[in-house]
Short mmCIF file of C-alpha atoms in Angstrom, two decimals:
data_model
loop_
_atom_site.label_atom_id
_atom_site.label_comp_id
_atom_site.label_asym_id
_atom_site.label_seq_id
_atom_site.Cartn_x
_atom_site.Cartn_y
_atom_site.Cartn_z
CA MET V 1 -12.79 -7.34 4.08
CA THR V 2 -13.19 -3.91 5.64
CA GLU V 3 -16.91 -3.14 6.00
CA ASP V 4 -18.45 0.23 5.16
CA PRO V 5 -15.23 1.64 3.66
CA ILE V 6 -14.46 5.34 3.65
CA THR V 7 -15.41 6.85 0.28
CA VAL V 8 -15.00 10.15 -1.53
CA LYS V 9 -17.31 12.26 -3.71
CA PRO V 10 -16.40 12.80 -7.38
CA SER V 11 -16.49 16.58 -6.97
CA GLU V 12 -13.79 16.66 -4.26
CA ASP V 13 -10.32 18.05 -4.93
CA VAL V 14 -7.57 15.45 -5.48
CA VAL V 15 -5.56 17.06 -2.66
CA PHE V 16 -8.48 16.53 -0.27
CA ALA V 17 -8.77 12.89 -1.37
CA PHE V 18 -5.03 12.32 -0.85
CA GLU V 19 -5.18 13.87 2.61
CA LYS V 20 -8.12 11.63 3.46
CA LEU V 21 -6.17 8.54 2.37
CA MET V 22 -3.14 9.53 4.45
CA LYS V 23 -5.15 10.55 7.48
CA HIS V 24 -6.93 7.19 7.64
CA LYS V 25 -3.87 5.15 6.55
CA ILE V 26 -5.77 3.56 3.69
CA SER V 27 -4.62 2.74 0.18
CA ALA V 28 -7.74 3.39 -1.91
CA LEU V 29 -11.02 5.31 -1.83
CA PRO V 30 -14.09 4.19 -3.76
CA VAL V 31 -15.67 7.21 -5.46
CA GLU V 32 -19.41 7.32 -4.89
CA ASP V 33 -22.35 9.62 -5.31
CA ASN V 34 -25.79 8.84 -3.89
CA GLY V 35 -24.58 5.36 -3.01
CA LYS V 36 -23.53 4.59 -6.59
CA LEU V 37 -19.94 3.44 -7.26
CA LEU V 38 -18.42 5.67 -9.94
CA GLY V 39 -14.71 4.91 -9.69
CA ILE V 40 -11.72 4.47 -7.41
CA VAL V 41 -8.63 6.51 -6.56
CA THR V 42 -5.50 5.07 -4.94
CA ALA V 43 -2.87 6.62 -2.66
CA THR V 44 -0.18 5.34 -5.02
CA ASP V 45 -1.58 7.14 -8.08
CA LEU V 46 -2.62 10.37 -6.37
CA GLY V 47 0.66 10.62 -4.42
CA HIS V 48 2.74 9.96 -7.52
CA ASN V 49 1.00 12.58 -9.61
CA LEU V 50 0.84 15.17 -6.83
CA ILE V 51 4.58 14.84 -6.10
CA LEU V 52 5.43 15.13 -9.79
CA ASP V 53 3.10 18.13 -10.07
CA ASN V 54 1.07 16.43 -12.79
CA TYR V 55 -2.30 17.85 -11.70
CA LYS V 56 -3.55 21.36 -12.41
CA LEU V 57 -4.77 23.32 -9.39
CA GLY V 58 -8.36 22.36 -8.61
CA THR V 59 -8.26 18.94 -10.26
CA THR V 60 -11.18 16.85 -8.98
CA VAL V 61 -11.41 13.18 -8.12
CA GLU V 62 -13.79 12.68 -11.04
CA GLN V 63 -11.13 13.86 -13.50
CA VAL V 64 -8.52 11.33 -12.43
CA MET V 65 -10.39 8.34 -10.96
CA VAL V 66 -10.18 4.87 -12.49
CA LYS V 67 -13.67 4.22 -13.84
CA ASP V 68 -13.31 0.52 -14.58
CA VAL V 69 -13.41 -0.56 -10.92
CA ALA V 70 -12.63 -4.16 -10.07
CA THR V 71 -15.51 -5.40 -7.95
CA ILE V 72 -16.49 -8.64 -6.30
CA ALA V 73 -19.62 -9.99 -4.61
CA PRO V 74 -19.58 -11.08 -0.94
CA GLU V 75 -20.32 -14.70 -1.83
CA GLU V 76 -17.38 -15.10 -4.22
CA THR V 77 -14.36 -17.15 -3.13
CA LEU V 78 -10.86 -16.13 -2.12
CA LYS V 79 -9.63 -17.66 -5.37
CA ASP V 80 -12.05 -15.44 -7.34
CA ALA V 81 -10.61 -12.43 -5.49
CA ILE V 82 -7.01 -13.36 -6.32
CA ASP V 83 -7.94 -14.01 -9.96
CA LYS V 84 -9.58 -10.59 -10.25
CA MET V 85 -6.63 -8.80 -8.65
CA TYR V 86 -4.44 -10.39 -11.29
CA GLN V 87 -6.88 -9.84 -14.16
CA TYR V 88 -7.21 -6.11 -13.51
CA GLY V 89 -3.46 -5.60 -12.98
CA GLN V 90 -1.26 -4.14 -15.68
CA ASP V 91 1.64 -6.10 -17.19
CA ASP V 92 2.53 -8.75 -14.60
CA GLY V 93 1.23 -6.64 -11.71
CA ILE V 94 -1.89 -7.00 -9.63
CA ILE V 95 -4.32 -4.47 -8.25
CA ASN V 96 -4.21 -4.33 -4.49
CA GLN V 97 -7.89 -4.02 -3.62
CA LEU V 98 -11.38 -4.95 -4.81
CA VAL V 99 -14.59 -3.12 -3.98
CA VAL V 100 -17.20 -5.49 -2.57
CA LEU V 101 -20.63 -4.78 -4.09
CA GLU V 102 -23.97 -6.26 -3.06
CA ASP V 103 -27.01 -5.21 -5.14
CA ASP V 104 -24.94 -2.32 -6.53
CA LYS V 105 -24.28 -1.06 -2.99
CA ILE V 106 -20.71 -0.68 -1.68
CA VAL V 107 -20.51 -3.00 1.34
CA GLY V 108 -16.75 -3.35 1.72
CA ILE V 109 -13.26 -3.35 0.30
CA ILE V 110 -10.85 -6.29 0.29
CA SER V 111 -7.09 -5.83 -0.03
CA ASP V 112 -4.16 -8.13 -0.79
CA GLY V 113 -3.23 -7.76 2.87
CA ASP V 114 -6.69 -8.98 3.93
CA ILE V 115 -6.18 -12.11 1.85
CA ILE V 116 -2.77 -12.77 3.43
CA LYS V 117 -4.42 -12.48 6.85
CA VAL V 118 -6.94 -15.16 5.94
CA LEU V 119 -4.22 -17.42 4.53
CA LYS V 120 -2.47 -17.29 7.91
CA GLU V 121 -5.60 -18.73 9.50
CA LEU V 122 -5.92 -21.65 7.08
CA MET U 1 10.44 -10.26 -4.46
CA THR U 2 11.73 -7.00 -5.88
CA GLU U 3 15.50 -7.24 -6.23
CA ASP U 4 17.86 -4.43 -5.25
CA PRO U 5 15.15 -2.28 -3.68
CA ILE U 6 15.37 1.49 -3.50
CA THR U 7 16.68 2.54 -0.08
CA VAL U 8 17.15 5.76 1.87
CA LYS U 9 19.93 7.07 4.14
CA PRO U 10 19.15 7.68 7.84
CA SER U 11 20.25 11.33 7.58
CA GLU U 12 17.69 12.22 4.89
CA ASP U 13 14.71 14.46 5.64
CA VAL U 14 11.36 12.65 6.08
CA VAL U 15 9.86 14.85 3.35
CA PHE U 16 12.55 13.67 0.92
CA ALA U 17 11.86 10.04 1.89
CA PHE U 18 8.11 10.49 1.34
CA GLU U 19 8.68 12.11 -2.05
CA LYS U 20 10.95 9.20 -3.02
CA LEU U 21 8.22 6.70 -2.04
CA MET U 22 5.57 8.56 -4.04
CA LYS U 23 7.80 9.13 -7.06
CA HIS U 24 8.64 5.42 -7.36
CA LYS U 25 5.15 4.22 -6.34
CA ILE U 26 6.53 2.06 -3.55
CA SER U 27 5.17 1.44 -0.09
CA ALA U 28 8.35 1.14 2.00
CA LEU U 29 12.01 2.13 1.98
CA PRO U 30 14.67 0.16 3.86
CA VAL U 31 16.99 2.59 5.66
CA GLU U 32 20.63 1.71 5.08
CA ASP U 33 24.09 3.14 5.57
CA ASN U 34 27.19 1.52 4.12
CA GLY U 35 25.14 -1.48 3.11
CA LYS U 36 23.85 -2.09 6.65
CA LEU U 37 20.09 -2.26 7.28
CA LEU U 38 19.20 0.17 10.08
CA GLY U 39 15.43 0.44 9.80
CA ILE U 40 12.45 0.90 7.53
CA VAL U 41 10.00 3.72 6.77
CA THR U 42 6.62 3.23 5.12
CA ALA U 43 4.51 5.49 2.94
CA THR U 44 1.55 4.89 5.27
CA ASP U 45 3.36 6.12 8.39
CA LEU U 46 5.23 9.03 6.80
CA GLY U 47 2.16 10.20 4.88
CA HIS U 48 -0.06 10.00 7.96
CA ASN U 49 2.31 11.99 10.16
CA LEU U 50 3.17 14.55 7.48
CA ILE U 51 -0.51 15.26 6.76
CA LEU U 52 -1.28 15.60 10.46
CA ASP U 53 1.76 17.88 10.86
CA ASN U 54 3.26 15.58 13.49
CA TYR U 55 6.89 16.10 12.43
CA LYS U 56 9.01 19.12 13.28
CA LEU U 57 10.73 20.81 10.34
CA GLY U 58 13.95 18.98 9.52
CA THR U 59 12.92 15.63 11.01
CA THR U 60 15.19 12.90 9.63
CA VAL U 61 14.46 9.34 8.61
CA GLU U 62 16.59 8.09 11.50
CA GLN U 63 14.33 9.82 14.02
CA VAL U 64 11.15 8.13 12.84
CA MET U 65 12.17 4.82 11.26
CA VAL U 66 11.04 1.47 12.65
CA LYS U 67 14.24 -0.14 13.92
CA ASP U 68 12.89 -3.64 14.49
CA VAL U 69 12.73 -4.55 10.80
CA ALA U 70 11.01 -7.77 9.80
CA THR U 71 13.49 -9.63 7.60
CA ILE U 72 13.57 -12.94 5.82
CA ALA U 73 16.25 -15.01 4.06
CA PRO U 74 15.96 -15.88 0.36
CA GLU U 75 15.72 -19.62 1.08
CA GLU U 76 12.75 -19.32 3.46
CA THR U 77 9.30 -20.45 2.31
CA LEU U 78 6.21 -18.50 1.37
CA LYS U 79 4.59 -19.79 4.55
CA ASP U 80 7.49 -18.37 6.59
CA ALA U 81 6.92 -15.01 4.90
CA ILE U 82 3.19 -14.99 5.71
CA ASP U 83 3.89 -16.02 9.31
CA LYS U 84 6.37 -13.17 9.72
CA MET U 85 4.01 -10.60 8.23
CA TYR U 86 1.47 -11.65 10.81
CA GLN U 87 3.94 -11.90 13.69
CA TYR U 88 5.26 -8.35 13.18
CA GLY U 89 1.78 -6.86 12.70
CA GLN U 90 0.03 -5.01 15.46
CA ASP U 91 -3.30 -6.19 16.91
CA ASP U 92 -4.84 -8.38 14.20
CA GLY U 93 -3.02 -6.55 11.42
CA ILE U 94 -0.09 -7.65 9.30
CA ILE U 95 2.95 -5.79 8.03
CA ASN U 96 2.90 -5.46 4.29
CA GLN U 97 6.54 -6.11 3.41
CA LEU U 98 9.64 -7.97 4.53
CA VAL U 99 13.22 -7.02 3.75
CA VAL U 100 15.13 -9.94 2.22
CA LEU U 101 18.61 -10.21 3.75
CA GLU U 102 21.45 -12.49 2.64
CA ASP U 103 24.63 -12.38 4.76
CA ASP U 104 23.39 -9.10 6.29
CA LYS U 105 23.12 -7.57 2.81
CA ILE U 106 19.79 -6.20 1.52
CA VAL U 107 18.99 -8.25 -1.58
CA GLY U 108 15.28 -7.57 -1.96
CA ILE U 109 11.91 -6.71 -0.54
CA ILE U 110 8.80 -8.90 -0.63
CA SER U 111 5.30 -7.47 -0.25
CA ASP U 112 1.87 -8.95 0.42
CA GLY U 113 1.09 -8.19 -3.23
CA ASP U 114 4.11 -10.24 -4.36
CA ILE U 115 2.76 -13.21 -2.41
CA ILE U 116 -0.69 -12.89 -4.00
CA LYS U 117 1.01 -12.88 -7.41
CA VAL U 118 2.70 -16.20 -6.64
CA LEU U 119 -0.54 -17.70 -5.30
CA LYS U 120 -2.16 -16.94 -8.64
CA GLU U 121 0.44 -19.14 -10.31
CA LEU U 122 -0.09 -22.13 -8.01
#
């Protein structure tokens, strides 16, 4: 997993959040306030809606974030991670990242790519 | 894999390519002309450079595409795919998709997420 992931505040503008994602070459930002995980926004969703002009000017992260965040604990297995990615996906899709929570604190983020990297080492 | 993936022509503007990626919620576009694979552009790279204003106005796909495309044949194994993602990655990273070629024709694209989906079924 990536430790101490970059996050965004709920009050930020969606354009700011998208720029942050692009600047850091990351695919998702956990939304947090005072250390509490409130939601997640992804580059795929923000980019899609910004390009199609689906957001009103001044739309905030809080207004568009996914609130039902898929999370996992550090001690869970790789199989648990894959199962959750599948479980939270829509139709036959998967979600591409899980927020790693320890005692309600965001400690990391794990992506499908991270799992592939581990598989290479097995 | 995703069959018959969306592609882009080398002469297109990078802004057009990025909009196409966002519109279709995809992470990479093979660059092709007359059915021949010439390169690949990714949402991560284009988005990063567009946000940082690294491209001159009128920059084309051909000027920025990665020409050494990681490809795989339909009959290769999942392990081959994972190995190639690792082999083409920089530092300890992986690349997130491979173009599937059959007789030099683009027949699909396979992503790290596609591999996780298959693992779930094993």
